[in-house]
PDB file of N, CA and C in Angstrom:
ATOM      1  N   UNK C   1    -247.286-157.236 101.960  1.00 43.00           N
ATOM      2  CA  UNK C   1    -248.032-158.440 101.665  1.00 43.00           C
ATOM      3  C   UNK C   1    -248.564-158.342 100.235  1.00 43.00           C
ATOM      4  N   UNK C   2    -248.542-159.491  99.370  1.00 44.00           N
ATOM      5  CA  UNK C   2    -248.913-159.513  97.930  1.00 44.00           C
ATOM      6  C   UNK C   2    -249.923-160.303  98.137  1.00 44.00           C
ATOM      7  N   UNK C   3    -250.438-160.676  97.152  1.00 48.00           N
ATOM      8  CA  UNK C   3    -251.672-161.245  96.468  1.00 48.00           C
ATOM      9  C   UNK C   3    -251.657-162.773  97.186  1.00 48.00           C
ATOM     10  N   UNK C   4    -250.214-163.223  96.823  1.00 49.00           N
ATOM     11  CA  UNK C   4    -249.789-164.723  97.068  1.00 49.00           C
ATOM     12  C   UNK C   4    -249.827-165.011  98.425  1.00 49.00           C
ATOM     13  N   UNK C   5    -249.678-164.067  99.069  1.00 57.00           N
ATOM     14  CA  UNK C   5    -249.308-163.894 100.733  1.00 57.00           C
ATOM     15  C   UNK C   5    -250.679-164.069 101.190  1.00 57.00           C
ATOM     16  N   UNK C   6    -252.005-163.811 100.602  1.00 74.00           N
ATOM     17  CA  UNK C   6    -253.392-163.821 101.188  1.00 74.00           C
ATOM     18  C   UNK C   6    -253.889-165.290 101.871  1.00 74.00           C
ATOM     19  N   UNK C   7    -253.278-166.045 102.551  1.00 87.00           N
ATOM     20  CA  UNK C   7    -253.999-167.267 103.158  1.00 87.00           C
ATOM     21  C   UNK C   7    -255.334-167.056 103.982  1.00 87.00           C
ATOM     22  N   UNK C   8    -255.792-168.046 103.824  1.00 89.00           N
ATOM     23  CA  UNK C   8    -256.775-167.788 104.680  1.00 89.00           C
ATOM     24  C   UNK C   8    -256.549-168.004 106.234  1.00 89.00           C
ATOM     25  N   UNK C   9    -255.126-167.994 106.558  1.00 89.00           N
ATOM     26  CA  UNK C   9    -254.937-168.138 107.736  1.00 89.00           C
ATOM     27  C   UNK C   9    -254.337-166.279 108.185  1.00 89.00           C
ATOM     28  N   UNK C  10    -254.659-165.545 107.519  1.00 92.00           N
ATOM     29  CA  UNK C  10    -255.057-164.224 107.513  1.00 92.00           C
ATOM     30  C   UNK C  10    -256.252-163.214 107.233  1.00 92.00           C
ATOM     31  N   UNK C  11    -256.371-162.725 108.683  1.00 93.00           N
ATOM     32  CA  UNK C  11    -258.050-161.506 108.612  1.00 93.00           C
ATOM     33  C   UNK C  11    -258.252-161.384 106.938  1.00 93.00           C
ATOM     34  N   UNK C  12    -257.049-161.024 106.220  1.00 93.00           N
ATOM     35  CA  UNK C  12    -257.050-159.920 104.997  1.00 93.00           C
ATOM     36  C   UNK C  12    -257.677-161.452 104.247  1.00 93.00           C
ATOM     37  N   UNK C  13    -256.683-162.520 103.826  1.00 94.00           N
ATOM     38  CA  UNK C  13    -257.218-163.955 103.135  1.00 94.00           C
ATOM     39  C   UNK C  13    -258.624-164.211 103.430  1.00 94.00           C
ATOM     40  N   UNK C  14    -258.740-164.216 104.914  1.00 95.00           N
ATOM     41  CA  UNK C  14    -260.167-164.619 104.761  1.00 95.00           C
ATOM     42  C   UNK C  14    -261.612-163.645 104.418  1.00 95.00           C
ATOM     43  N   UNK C  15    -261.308-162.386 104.486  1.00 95.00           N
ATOM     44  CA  UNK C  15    -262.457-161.140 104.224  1.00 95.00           C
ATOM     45  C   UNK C  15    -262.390-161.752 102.656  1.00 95.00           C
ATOM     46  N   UNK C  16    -261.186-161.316 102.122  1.00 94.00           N
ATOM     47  CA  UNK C  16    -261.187-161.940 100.328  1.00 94.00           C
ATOM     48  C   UNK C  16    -261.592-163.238 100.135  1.00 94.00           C
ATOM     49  N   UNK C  17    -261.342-164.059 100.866  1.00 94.00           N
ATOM     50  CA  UNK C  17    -261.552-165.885  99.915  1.00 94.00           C
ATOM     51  C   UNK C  17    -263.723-165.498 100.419  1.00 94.00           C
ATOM     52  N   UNK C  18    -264.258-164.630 101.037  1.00 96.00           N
ATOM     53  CA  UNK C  18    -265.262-164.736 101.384  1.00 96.00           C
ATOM     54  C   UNK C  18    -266.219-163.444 100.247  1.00 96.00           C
ATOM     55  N   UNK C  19    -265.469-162.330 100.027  1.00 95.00           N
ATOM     56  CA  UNK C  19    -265.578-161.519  99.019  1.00 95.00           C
ATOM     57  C   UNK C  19    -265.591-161.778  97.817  1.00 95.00           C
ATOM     58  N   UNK C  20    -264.514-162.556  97.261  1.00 92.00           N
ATOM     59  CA  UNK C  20    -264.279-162.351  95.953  1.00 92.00           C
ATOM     60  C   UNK C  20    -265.431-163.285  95.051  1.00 92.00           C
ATOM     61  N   UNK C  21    -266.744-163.515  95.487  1.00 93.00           N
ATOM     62  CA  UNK C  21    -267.765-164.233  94.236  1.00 93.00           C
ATOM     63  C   UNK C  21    -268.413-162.867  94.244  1.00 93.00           C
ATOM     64  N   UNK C  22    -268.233-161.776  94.861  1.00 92.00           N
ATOM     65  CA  UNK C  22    -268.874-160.160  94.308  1.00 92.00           C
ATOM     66  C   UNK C  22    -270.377-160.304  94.771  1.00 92.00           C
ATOM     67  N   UNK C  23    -270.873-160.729  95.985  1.00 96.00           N
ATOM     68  CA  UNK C  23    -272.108-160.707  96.371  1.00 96.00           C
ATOM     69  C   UNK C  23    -271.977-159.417  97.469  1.00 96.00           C
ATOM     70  N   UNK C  24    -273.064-158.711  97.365  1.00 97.00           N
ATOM     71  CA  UNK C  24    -272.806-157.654  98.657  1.00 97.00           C
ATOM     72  C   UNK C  24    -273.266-158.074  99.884  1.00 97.00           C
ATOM     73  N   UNK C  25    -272.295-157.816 100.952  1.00 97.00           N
ATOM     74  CA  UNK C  25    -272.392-158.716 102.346  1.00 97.00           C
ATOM     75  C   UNK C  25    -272.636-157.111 103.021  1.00 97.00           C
ATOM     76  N   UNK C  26    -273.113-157.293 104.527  1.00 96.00           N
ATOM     77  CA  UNK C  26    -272.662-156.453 105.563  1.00 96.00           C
ATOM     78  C   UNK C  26    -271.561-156.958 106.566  1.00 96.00           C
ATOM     79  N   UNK C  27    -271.222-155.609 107.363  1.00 96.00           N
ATOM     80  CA  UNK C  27    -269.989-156.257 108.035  1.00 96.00           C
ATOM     81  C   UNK C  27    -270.238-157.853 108.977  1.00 96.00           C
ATOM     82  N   UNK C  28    -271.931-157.832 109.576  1.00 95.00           N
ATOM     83  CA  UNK C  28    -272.364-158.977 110.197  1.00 95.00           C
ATOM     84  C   UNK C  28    -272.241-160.108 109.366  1.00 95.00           C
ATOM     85  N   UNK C  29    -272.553-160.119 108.089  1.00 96.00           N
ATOM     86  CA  UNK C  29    -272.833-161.213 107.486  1.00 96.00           C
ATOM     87  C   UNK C  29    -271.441-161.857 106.790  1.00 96.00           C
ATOM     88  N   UNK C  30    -270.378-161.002 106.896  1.00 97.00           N
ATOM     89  CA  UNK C  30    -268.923-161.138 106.636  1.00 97.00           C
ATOM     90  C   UNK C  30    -268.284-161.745 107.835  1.00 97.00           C
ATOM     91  N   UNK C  31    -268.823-161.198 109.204  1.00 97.00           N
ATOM     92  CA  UNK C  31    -268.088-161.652 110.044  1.00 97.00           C
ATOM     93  C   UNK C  31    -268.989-163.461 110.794  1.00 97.00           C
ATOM     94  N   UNK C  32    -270.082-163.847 109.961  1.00 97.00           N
ATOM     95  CA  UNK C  32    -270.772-164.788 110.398  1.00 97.00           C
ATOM     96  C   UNK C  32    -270.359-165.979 109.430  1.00 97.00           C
ATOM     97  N   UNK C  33    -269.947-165.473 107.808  1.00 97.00           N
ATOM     98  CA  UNK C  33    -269.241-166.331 107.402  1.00 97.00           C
ATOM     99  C   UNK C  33    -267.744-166.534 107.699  1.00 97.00           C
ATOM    100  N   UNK C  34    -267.067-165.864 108.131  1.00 96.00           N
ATOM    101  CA  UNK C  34    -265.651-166.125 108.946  1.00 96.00           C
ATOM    102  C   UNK C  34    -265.574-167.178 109.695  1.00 96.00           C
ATOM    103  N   UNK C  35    -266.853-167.317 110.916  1.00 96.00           N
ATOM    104  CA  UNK C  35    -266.738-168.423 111.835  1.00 96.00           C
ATOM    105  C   UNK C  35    -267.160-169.689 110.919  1.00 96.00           C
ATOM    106  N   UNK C  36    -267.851-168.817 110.025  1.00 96.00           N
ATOM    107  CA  UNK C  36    -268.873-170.729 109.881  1.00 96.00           C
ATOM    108  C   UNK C  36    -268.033-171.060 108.606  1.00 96.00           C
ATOM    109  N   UNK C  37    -266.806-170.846 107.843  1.00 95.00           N
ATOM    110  CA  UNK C  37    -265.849-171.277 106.749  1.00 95.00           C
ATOM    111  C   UNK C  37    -265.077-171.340 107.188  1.00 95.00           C
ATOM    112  N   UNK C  38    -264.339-170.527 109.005  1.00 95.00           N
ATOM    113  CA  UNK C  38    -262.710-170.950 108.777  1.00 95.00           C
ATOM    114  C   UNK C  38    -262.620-171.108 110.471  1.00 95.00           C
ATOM    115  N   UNK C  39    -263.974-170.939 111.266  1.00 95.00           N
ATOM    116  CA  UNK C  39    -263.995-170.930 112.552  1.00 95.00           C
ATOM    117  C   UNK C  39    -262.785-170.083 113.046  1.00 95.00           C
ATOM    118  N   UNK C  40    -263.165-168.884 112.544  1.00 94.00           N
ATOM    119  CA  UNK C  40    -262.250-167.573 113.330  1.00 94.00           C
ATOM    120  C   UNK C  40    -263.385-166.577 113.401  1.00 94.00           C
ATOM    121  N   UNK C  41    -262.807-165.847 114.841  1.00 94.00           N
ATOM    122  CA  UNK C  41    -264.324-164.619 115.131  1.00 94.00           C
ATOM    123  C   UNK C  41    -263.517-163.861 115.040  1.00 94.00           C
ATOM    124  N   UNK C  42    -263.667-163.260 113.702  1.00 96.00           N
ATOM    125  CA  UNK C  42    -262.992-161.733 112.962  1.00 96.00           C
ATOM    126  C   UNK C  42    -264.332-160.972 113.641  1.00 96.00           C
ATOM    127  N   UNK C  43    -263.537-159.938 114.358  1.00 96.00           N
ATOM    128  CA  UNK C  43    -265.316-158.883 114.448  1.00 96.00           C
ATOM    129  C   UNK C  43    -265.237-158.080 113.115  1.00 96.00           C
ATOM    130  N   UNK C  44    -265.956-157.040 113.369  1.00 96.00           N
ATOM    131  CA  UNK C  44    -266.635-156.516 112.362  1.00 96.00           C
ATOM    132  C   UNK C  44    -266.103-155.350 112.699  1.00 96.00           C
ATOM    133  N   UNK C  45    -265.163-154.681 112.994  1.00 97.00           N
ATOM    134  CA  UNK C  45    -264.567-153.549 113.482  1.00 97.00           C
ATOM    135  C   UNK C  45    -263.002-154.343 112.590  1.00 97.00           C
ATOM    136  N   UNK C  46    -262.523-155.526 112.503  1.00 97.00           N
ATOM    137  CA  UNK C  46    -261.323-155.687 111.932  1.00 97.00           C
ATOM    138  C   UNK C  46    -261.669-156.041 110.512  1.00 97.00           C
ATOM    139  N   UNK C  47    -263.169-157.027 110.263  1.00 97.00           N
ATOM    140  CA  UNK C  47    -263.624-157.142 109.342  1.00 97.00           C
ATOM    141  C   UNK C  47    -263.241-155.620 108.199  1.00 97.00           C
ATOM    142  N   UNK C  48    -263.592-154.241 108.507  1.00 96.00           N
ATOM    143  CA  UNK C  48    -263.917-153.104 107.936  1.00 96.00           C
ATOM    144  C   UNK C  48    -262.608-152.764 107.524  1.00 96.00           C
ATOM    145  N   UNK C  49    -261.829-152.864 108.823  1.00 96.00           N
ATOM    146  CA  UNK C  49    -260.411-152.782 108.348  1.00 96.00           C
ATOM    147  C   UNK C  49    -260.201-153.149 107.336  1.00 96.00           C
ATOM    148  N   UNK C  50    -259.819-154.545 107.060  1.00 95.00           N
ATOM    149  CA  UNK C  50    -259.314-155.342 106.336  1.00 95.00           C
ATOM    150  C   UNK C  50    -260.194-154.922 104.930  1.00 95.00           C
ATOM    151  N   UNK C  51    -261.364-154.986 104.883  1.00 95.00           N
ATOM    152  CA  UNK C  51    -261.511-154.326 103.587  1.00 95.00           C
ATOM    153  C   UNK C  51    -261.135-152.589 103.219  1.00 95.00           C
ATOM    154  N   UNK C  52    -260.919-151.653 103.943  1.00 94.00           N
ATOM    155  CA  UNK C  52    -259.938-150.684 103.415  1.00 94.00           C
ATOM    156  C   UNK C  52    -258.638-150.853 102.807  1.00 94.00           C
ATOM    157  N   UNK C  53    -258.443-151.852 103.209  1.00 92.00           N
ATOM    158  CA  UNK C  53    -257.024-151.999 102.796  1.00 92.00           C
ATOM    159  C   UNK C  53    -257.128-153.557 101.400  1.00 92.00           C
ATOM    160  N   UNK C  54    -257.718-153.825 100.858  1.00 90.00           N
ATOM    161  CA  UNK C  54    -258.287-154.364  99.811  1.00 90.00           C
ATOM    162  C   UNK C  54    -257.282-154.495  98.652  1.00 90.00           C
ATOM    163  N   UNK C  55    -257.257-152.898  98.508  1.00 87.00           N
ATOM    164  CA  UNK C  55    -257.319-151.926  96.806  1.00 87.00           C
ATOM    165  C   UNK C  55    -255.392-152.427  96.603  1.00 87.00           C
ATOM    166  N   UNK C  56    -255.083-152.401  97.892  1.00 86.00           N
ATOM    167  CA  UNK C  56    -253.486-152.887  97.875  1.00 86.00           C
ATOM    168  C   UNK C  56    -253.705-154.452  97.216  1.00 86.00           C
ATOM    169  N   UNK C  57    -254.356-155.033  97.617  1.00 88.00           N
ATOM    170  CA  UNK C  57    -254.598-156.590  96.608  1.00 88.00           C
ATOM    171  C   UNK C  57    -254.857-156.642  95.411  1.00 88.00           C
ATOM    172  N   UNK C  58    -255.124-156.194  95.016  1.00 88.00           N
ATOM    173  CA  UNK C  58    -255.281-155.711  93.798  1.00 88.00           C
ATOM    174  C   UNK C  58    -257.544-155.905  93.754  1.00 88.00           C
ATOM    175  N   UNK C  59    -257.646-155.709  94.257  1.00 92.00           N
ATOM    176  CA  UNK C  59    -259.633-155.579  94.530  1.00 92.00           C
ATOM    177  C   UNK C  59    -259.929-153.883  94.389  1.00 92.00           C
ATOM    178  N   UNK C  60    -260.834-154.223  94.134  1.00 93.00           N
ATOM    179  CA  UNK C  60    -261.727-152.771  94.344  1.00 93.00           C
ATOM    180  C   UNK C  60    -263.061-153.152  95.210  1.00 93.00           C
ATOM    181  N   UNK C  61    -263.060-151.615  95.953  1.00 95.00           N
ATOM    182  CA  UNK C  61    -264.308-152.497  96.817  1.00 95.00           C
ATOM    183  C   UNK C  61    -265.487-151.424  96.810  1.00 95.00           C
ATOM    184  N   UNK C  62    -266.370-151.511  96.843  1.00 95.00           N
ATOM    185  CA  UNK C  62    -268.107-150.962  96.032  1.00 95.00           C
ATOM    186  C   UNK C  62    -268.684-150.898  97.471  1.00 95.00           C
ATOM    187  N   UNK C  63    -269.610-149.735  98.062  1.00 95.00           N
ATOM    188  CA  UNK C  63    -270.601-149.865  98.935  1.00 95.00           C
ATOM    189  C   UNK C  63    -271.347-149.774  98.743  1.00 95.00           C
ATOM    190  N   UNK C  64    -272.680-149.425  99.514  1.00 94.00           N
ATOM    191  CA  UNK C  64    -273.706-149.078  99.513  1.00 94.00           C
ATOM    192  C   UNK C  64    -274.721-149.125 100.610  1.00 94.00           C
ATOM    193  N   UNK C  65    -275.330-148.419 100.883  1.00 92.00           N
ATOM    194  CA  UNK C  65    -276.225-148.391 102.097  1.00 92.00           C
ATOM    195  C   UNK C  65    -277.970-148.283 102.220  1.00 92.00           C
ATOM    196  N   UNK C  66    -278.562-148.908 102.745  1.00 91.00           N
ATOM    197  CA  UNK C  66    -280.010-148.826 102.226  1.00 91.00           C
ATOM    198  C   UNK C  66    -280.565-148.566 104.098  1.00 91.00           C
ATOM    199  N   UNK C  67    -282.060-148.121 104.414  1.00 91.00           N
ATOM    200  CA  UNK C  67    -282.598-148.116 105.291  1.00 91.00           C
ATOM    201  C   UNK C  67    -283.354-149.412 105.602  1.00 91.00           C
ATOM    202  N   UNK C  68    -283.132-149.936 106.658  1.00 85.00           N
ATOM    203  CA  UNK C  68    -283.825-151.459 107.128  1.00 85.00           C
ATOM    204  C   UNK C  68    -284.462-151.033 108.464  1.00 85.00           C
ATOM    205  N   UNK C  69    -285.663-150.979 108.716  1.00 90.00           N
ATOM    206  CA  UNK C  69    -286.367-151.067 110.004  1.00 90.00           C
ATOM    207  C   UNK C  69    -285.751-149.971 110.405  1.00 90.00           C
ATOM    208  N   UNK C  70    -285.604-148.377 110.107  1.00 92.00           N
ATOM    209  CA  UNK C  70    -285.197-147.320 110.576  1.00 92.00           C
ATOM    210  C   UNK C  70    -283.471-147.309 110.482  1.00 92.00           C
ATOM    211  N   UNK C  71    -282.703-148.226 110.430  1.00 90.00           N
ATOM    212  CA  UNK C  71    -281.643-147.767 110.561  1.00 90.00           C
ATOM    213  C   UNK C  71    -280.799-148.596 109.596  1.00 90.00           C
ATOM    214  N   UNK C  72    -279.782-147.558 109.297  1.00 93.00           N
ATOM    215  CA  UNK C  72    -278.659-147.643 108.246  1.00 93.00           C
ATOM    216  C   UNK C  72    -278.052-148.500 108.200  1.00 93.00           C
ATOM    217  N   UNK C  73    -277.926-149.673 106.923  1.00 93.00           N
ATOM    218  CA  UNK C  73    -277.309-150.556 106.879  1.00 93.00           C
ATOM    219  C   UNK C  73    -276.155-150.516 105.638  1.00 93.00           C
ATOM    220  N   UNK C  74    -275.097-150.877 105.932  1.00 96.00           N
ATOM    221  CA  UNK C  74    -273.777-150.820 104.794  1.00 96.00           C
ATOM    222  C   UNK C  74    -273.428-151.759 104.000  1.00 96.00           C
ATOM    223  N   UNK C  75    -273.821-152.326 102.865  1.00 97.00           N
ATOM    224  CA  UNK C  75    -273.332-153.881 102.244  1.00 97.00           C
ATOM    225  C   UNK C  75    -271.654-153.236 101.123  1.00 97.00           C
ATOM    226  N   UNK C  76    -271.346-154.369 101.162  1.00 97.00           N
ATOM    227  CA  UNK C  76    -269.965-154.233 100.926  1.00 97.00           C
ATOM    228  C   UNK C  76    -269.686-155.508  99.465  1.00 97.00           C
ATOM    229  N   UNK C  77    -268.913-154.898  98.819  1.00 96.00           N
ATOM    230  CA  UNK C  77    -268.651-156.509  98.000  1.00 96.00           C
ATOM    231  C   UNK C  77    -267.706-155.958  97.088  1.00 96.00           C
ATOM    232  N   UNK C  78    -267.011-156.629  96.409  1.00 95.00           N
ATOM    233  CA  UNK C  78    -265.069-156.869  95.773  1.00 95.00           C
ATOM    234  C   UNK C  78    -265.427-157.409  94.333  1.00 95.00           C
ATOM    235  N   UNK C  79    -264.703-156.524  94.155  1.00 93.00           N
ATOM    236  CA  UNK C  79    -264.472-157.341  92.509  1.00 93.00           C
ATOM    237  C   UNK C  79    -262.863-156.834  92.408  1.00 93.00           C
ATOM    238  N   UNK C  80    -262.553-157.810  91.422  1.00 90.00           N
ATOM    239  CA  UNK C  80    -260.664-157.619  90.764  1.00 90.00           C
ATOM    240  C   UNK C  80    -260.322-156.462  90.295  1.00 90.00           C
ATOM    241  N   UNK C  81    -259.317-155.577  90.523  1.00 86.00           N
ATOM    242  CA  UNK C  81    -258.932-154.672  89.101  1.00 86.00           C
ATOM    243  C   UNK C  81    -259.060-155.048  87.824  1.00 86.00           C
ATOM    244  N   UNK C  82    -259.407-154.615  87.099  1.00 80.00           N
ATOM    245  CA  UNK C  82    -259.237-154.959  85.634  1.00 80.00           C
ATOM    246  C   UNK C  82    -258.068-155.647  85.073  1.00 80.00           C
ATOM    247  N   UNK C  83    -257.608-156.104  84.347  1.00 72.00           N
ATOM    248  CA  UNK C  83    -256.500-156.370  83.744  1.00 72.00           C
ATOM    249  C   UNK C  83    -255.990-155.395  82.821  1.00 72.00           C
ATOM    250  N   UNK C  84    -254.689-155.261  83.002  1.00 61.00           N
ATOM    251  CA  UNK C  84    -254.360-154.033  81.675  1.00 61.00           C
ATOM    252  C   UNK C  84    -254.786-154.346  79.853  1.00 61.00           C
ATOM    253  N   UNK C  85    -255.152-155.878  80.043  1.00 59.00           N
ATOM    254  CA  UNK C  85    -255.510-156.318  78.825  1.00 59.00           C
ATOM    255  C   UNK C  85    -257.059-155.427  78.908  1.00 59.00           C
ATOM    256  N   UNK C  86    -258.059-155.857  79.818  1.00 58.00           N
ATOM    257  CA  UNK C  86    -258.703-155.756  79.702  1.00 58.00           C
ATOM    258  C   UNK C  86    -259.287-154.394  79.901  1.00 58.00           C
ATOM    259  N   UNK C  87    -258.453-153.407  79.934  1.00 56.00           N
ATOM    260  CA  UNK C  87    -258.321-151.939  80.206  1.00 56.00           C
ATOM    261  C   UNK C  87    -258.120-151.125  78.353  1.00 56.00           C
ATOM    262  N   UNK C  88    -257.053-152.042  77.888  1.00 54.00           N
ATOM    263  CA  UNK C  88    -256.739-151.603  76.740  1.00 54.00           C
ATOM    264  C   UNK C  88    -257.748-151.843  75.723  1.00 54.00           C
ATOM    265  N   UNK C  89    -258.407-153.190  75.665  1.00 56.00           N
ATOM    266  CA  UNK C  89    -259.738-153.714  74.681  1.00 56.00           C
ATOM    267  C   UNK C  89    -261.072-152.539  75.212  1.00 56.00           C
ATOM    268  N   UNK C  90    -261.199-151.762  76.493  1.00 57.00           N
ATOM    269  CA  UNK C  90    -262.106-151.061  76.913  1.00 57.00           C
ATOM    270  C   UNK C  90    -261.848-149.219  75.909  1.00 57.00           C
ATOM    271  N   UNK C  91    -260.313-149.575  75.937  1.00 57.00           N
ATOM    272  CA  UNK C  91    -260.072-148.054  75.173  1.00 57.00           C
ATOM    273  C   UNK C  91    -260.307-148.364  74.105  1.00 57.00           C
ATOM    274  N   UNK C  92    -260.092-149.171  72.981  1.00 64.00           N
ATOM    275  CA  UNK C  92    -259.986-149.086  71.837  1.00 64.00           C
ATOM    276  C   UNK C  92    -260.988-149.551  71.140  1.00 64.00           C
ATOM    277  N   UNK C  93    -262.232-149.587  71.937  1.00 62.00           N
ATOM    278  CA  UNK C  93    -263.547-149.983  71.624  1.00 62.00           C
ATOM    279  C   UNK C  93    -264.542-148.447  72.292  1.00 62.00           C
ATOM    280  N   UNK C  94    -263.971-147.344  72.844  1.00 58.00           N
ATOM    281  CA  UNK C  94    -264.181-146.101  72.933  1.00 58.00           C
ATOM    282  C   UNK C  94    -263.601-145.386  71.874  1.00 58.00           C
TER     283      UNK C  94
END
């Protein structure tokens, strides 16, 4: 599956068309916008999936975890690979 292949009539399309403005979500709040943008109940066990497997889209994906009311919470959020343009203007300005 490529980039082009991502519909949102796919788990993988819809984790991304919901990811990619780079806000950090948890898996709940990923799987609450699923129903309420495309009325599909992705759980949050396929939700996780689907973002491991991301980095093949060309995304990178960032965590982080903070303590809420005693227990561990995971926010998640996507940004693009770089562009090789924008890889090369990063070297030659080092």
């Amino acid at each position: 599956m490529t980039t082009r292949d991502l519909s949102t009539a796919t788990q993988t399309g819809r984790v991304i068309a919901i990811m990619s403005d780079g806000k950090y979500r948890t898996l709940r709040e990923i799987e609450r916008e699923c129903w309420s943008r495309f009325q599909k109940a992705d759980t949050q066990a396929a939700i996780s999936a689907r973002l491991r497997e991301v980095c093949c889209h060309g995304w990178i994906k960032h965590s982080h975890h903070e303590t809420i009311d005693g227990a561990q919470v995971w926010r998640y959020r996507l940004e693009p690979f770089p562009s090789s343009a924008a890889v090369a203007v990063k070297a030659v300005a080092a």
